[in-house]
Amino acid sequence: MGVKGDTGAWLRDTMAALVLCGTPPEKYHPYIDRKIPGPAGEPTFDEETSNFVYSLADNFEALKYFCHDPQRV
């Protein structure tokens, strides 16, 4: 996507990603806000996760989502 850093996200886009990709348990992919690698080579926020984590996330997909807008905003 060509975006670096934590630029935020719309809730609807987040839910769509949870339906499409799922989310892994945090012990396999914790939230990291580090911008430079740690002393032991810990990953940074912008580094891509491993294929293992993506395949694990596939087991934790949201089933569906909908837009609740009673006032039609």
Coordinates of C-alpha atoms in Angstrom, one line a residue:
M1 CA 0.0 0.0 0.0
G2 CA 3.0 2.3 0.2
V3 CA 2.1 3.6 3.6
K4 CA 4.6 3.6 6.5
G5 CA 3.9 3.9 10.2
D6 CA 0.6 3.8 12.2
T7 CA -1.6 6.0 10.1
G8 CA -4.9 4.9 11.6
A9 CA -7.8 3.1 10.1
W10 CA -11.5 3.3 9.5
L11 CA -13.6 0.9 11.6
R12 CA -15.3 -0.4 8.5
D13 CA -12.0 -1.2 6.7
T14 CA -10.8 -2.9 9.9
M15 CA -13.8 -5.1 10.0
A16 CA -13.5 -6.0 6.3
A17 CA -9.9 -7.0 6.9
L18 CA -11.0 -9.2 9.8
V19 CA -13.5 -11.0 7.5
L20 CA -10.9 -11.4 4.7
C21 CA -7.8 -12.2 6.6
G22 CA -8.6 -12.8 10.3
T23 CA -6.3 -12.0 13.1
P24 CA -3.8 -14.2 14.9
P25 CA -3.6 -14.7 18.7
E26 CA -1.5 -11.8 20.2
K27 CA 1.2 -14.2 21.5
Y28 CA 2.1 -15.0 17.8
H29 CA 1.9 -11.4 16.6
P30 CA 2.0 -8.8 19.3
Y31 CA 1.4 -5.1 18.6
I32 CA 4.7 -3.4 18.1
D33 CA 5.2 0.4 17.9
R34 CA 9.0 0.2 17.6
K35 CA 10.4 2.3 14.7
I36 CA 13.9 0.9 14.8
P37 CA 15.0 -2.7 15.4
G38 CA 15.5 -3.6 19.1
P39 CA 18.9 -4.7 20.5
A40 CA 18.2 -8.4 19.8
G41 CA 16.8 -7.7 16.3
E42 CA 13.2 -7.4 17.3
P43 CA 10.9 -6.5 14.4
T44 CA 9.6 -3.0 13.8
F45 CA 6.1 -1.8 13.1
D46 CA 6.6 -1.6 9.3
E47 CA 8.0 -5.1 8.9
E48 CA 5.9 -7.7 7.2
T49 CA 4.8 -10.6 9.3
S50 CA 5.6 -14.3 8.5
N51 CA 3.5 -16.6 6.4
F52 CA 3.0 -18.7 9.5
V53 CA 1.2 -15.8 11.2
Y54 CA -1.0 -15.2 8.1
S55 CA -2.0 -18.9 8.0
L56 CA -2.7 -18.9 11.7
A57 CA -4.9 -15.8 11.4
D58 CA -7.0 -17.5 8.8
N59 CA -8.4 -19.7 11.6
F60 CA -9.7 -16.5 13.4
E61 CA -11.8 -14.7 10.8
A62 CA -14.8 -12.7 11.6
L63 CA -17.9 -14.3 10.0
K64 CA -19.5 -11.1 8.8
Y65 CA -20.1 -7.5 9.6
F66 CA -22.7 -4.9 8.7
C67 CA -23.1 -1.1 8.7
H68 CA -25.6 0.0 11.4
D69 CA -26.7 3.5 10.4
P70 CA -30.2 4.2 11.7
Q71 CA -29.9 7.9 10.9
R72 CA -28.5 7.4 7.4
V73 CA -25.5 9.5 8.1

